[in-house]
PDB file of C-alpha atoms in Angstrom:
ATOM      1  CA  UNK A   1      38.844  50.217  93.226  1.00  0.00           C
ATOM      2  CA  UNK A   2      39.738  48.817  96.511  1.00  0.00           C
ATOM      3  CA  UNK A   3      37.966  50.082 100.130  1.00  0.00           C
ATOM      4  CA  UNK A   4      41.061  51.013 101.203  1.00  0.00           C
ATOM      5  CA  UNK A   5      42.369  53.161  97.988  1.00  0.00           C
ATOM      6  CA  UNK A   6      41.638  56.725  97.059  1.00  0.00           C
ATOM      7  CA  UNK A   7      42.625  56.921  93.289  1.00  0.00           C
ATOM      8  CA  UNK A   8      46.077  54.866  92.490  1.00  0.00           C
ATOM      9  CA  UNK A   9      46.899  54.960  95.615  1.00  0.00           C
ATOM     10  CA  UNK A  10      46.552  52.603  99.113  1.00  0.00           C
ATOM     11  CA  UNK A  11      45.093  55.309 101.019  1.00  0.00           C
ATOM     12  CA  UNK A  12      44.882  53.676 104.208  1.00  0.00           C
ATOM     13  CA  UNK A  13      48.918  53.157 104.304  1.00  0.00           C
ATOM     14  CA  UNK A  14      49.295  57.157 104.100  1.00  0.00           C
ATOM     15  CA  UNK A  15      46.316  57.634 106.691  1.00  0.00           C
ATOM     16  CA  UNK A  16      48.285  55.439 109.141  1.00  0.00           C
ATOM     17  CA  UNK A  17      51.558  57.419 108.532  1.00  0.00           C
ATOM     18  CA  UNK A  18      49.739  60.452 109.044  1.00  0.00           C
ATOM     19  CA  UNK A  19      47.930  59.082 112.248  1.00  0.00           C
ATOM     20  CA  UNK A  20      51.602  57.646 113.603  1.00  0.00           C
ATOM     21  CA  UNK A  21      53.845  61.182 113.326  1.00  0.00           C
ATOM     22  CA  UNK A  22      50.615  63.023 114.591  1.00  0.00           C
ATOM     23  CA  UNK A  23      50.630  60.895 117.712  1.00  0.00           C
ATOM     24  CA  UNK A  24      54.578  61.094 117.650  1.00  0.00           C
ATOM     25  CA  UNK A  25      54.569  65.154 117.477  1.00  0.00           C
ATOM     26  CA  UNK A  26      51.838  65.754 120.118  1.00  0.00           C
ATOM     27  CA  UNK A  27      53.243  63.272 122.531  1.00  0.00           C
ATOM     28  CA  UNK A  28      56.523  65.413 121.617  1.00  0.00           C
ATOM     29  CA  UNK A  29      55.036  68.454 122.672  1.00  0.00           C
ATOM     30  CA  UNK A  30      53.560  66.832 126.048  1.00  0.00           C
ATOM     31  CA  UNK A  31      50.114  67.108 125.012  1.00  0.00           C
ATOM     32  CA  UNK A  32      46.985  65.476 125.372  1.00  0.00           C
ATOM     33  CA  UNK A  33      44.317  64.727 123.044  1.00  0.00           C
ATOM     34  CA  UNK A  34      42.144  66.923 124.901  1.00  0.00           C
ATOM     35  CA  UNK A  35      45.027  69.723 125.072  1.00  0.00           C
ATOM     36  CA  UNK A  36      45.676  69.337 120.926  1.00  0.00           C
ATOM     37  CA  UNK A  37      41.955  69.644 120.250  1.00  0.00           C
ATOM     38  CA  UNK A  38      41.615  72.363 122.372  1.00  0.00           C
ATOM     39  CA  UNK A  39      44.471  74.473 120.754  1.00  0.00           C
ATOM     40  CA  UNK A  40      43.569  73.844 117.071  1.00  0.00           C
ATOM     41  CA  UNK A  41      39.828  74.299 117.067  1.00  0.00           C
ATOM     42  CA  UNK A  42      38.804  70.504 117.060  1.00  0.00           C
ATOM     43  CA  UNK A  43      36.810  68.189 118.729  1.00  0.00           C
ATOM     44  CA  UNK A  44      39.088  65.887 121.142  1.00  0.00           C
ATOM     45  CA  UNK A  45      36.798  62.920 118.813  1.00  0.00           C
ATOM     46  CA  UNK A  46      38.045  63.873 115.620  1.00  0.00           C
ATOM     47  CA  UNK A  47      42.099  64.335 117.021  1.00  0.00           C
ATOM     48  CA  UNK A  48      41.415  60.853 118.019  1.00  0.00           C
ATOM     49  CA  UNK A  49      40.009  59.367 115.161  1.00  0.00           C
ATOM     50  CA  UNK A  50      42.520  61.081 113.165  1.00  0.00           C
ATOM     51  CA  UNK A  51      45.475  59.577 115.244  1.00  0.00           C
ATOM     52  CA  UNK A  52      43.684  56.266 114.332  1.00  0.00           C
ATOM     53  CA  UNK A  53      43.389  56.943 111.137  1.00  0.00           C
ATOM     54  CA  UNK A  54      39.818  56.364 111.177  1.00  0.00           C
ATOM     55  CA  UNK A  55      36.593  57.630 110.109  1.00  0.00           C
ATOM     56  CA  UNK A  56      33.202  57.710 110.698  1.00  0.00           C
ATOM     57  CA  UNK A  57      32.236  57.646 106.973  1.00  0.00           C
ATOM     58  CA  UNK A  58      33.293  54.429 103.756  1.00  0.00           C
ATOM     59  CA  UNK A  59      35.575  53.327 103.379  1.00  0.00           C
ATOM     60  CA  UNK A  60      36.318  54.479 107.608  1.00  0.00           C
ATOM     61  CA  UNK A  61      39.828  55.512 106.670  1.00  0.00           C
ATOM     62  CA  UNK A  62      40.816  59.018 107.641  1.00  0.00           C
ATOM     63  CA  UNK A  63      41.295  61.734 105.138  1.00  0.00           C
ATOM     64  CA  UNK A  64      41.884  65.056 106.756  1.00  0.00           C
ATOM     65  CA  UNK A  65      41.209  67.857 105.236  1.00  0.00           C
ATOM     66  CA  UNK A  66      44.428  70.316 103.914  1.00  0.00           C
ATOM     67  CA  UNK A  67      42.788  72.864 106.358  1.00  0.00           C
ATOM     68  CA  UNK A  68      42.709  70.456 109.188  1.00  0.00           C
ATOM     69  CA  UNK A  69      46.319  69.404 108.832  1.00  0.00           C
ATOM     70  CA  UNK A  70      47.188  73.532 109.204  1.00  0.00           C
ATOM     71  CA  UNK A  71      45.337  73.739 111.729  1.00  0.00           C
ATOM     72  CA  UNK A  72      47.353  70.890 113.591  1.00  0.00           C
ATOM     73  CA  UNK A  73      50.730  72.130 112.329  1.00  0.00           C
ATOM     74  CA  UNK A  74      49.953  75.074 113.835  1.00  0.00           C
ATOM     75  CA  UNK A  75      48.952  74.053 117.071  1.00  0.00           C
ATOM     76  CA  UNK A  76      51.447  71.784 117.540  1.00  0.00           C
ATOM     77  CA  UNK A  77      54.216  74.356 116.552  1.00  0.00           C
ATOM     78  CA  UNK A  78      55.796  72.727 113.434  1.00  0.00           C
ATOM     79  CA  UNK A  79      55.626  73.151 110.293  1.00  0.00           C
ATOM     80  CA  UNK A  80      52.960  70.967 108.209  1.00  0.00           C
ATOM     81  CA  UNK A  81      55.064  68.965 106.127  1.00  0.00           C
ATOM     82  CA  UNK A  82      56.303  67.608 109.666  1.00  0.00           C
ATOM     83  CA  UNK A  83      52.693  65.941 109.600  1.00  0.00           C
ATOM     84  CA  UNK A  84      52.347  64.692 105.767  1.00  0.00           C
ATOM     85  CA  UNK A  85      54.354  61.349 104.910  1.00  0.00           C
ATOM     86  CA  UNK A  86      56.533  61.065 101.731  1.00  0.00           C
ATOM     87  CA  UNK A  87      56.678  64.774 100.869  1.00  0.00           C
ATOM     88  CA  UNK A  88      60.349  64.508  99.884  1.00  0.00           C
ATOM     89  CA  UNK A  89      59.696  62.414  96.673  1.00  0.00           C
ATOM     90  CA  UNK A  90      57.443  61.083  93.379  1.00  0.00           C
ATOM     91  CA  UNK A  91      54.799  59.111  95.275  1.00  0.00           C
ATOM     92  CA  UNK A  92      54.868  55.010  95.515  1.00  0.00           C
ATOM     93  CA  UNK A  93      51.011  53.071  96.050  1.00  0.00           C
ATOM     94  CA  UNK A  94      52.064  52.639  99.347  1.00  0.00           C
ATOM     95  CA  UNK A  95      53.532  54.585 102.182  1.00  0.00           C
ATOM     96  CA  UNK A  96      57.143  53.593 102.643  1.00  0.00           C
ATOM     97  CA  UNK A  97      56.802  54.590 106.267  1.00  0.00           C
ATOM     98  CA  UNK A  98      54.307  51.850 106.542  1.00  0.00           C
ATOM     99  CA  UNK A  99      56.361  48.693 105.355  1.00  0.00           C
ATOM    100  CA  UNK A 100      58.037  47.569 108.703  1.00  0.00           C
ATOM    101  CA  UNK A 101      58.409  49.068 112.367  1.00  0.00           C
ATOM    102  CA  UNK A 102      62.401  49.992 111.072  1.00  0.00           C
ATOM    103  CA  UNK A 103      60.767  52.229 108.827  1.00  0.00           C
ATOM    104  CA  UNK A 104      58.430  53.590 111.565  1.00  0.00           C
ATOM    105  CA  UNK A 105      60.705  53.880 114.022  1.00  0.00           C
ATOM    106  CA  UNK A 106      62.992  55.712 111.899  1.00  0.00           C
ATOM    107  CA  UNK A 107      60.348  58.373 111.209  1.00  0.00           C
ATOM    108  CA  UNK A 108      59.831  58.827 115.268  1.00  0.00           C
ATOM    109  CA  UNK A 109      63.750  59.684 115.006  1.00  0.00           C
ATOM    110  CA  UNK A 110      63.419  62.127 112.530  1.00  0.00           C
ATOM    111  CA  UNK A 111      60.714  63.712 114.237  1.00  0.00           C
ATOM    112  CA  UNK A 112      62.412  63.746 117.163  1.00  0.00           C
ATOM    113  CA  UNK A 113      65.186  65.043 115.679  1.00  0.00           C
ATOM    114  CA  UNK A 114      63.779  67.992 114.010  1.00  0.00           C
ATOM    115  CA  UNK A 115      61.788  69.121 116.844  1.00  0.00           C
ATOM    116  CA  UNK A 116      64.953  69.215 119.090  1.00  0.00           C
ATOM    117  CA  UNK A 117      66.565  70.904 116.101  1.00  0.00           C
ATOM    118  CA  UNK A 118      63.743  73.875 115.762  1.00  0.00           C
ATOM    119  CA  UNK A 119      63.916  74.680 120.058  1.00  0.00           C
ATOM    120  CA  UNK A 120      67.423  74.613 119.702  1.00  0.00           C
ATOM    121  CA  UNK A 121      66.991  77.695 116.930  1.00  0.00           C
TER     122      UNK A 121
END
């Protein structure tokens, strides 16, 4: 299996995903590292390393806990699936989120989107 796989899948594609709406969503919300750790119970090290998508431990490639992504939902004020990429179908290898900056940008307008959308109600 490759470094950067967990199972059948390219982990490190999903970890990046993650790492890109989390940075999206709390720059959303006008917060700081600091601010984000501070409201979900973290250290502002791991928010970081998460919005990296990096880890201190092989293959150094983020994998947050299910816990740890509540815990960010919740401080952030959205709901977790906001957070997880590819939730709305079978999973491919790879992230589609993570084949070209179309495909990234378009998740920062969705995100933007639905966070407008949820004040608004």
């Amino acid at each position: 299996m490759a470094v950067n796989e967990r199972g059948s899948l390219e982990w490190d594609t999903y970890a990046y995903s993650f790492a890109h709406r989390l940075v999206t969503i709390r720059k959303e919300r006008g917060y700081s590292q600091e601010e984000l750790a501070h409201r979900s119970g973290m250290h502002r090290n791991a928010v970081s390393n998460l919005e990296r998508a990096t880890s201190n431990r092989p293959p150094n490639i983020s994998d947050p806990q299910l816990s740890t992504v509540y815990r960010l939902a919740r401080a952030l004020d959205v709901p977790p699936v906001y957070l997880l990429p590819d939730v709305a179908a079978p999973l491919p290898a790879r992230s589609r989120e993570q084949e070209d900056r179309k495909a990234l940008s378009a998740v920062e307008a969705d995100l933007h989107r639905l966070i407008a959308a949820d004040a608004e109600s």
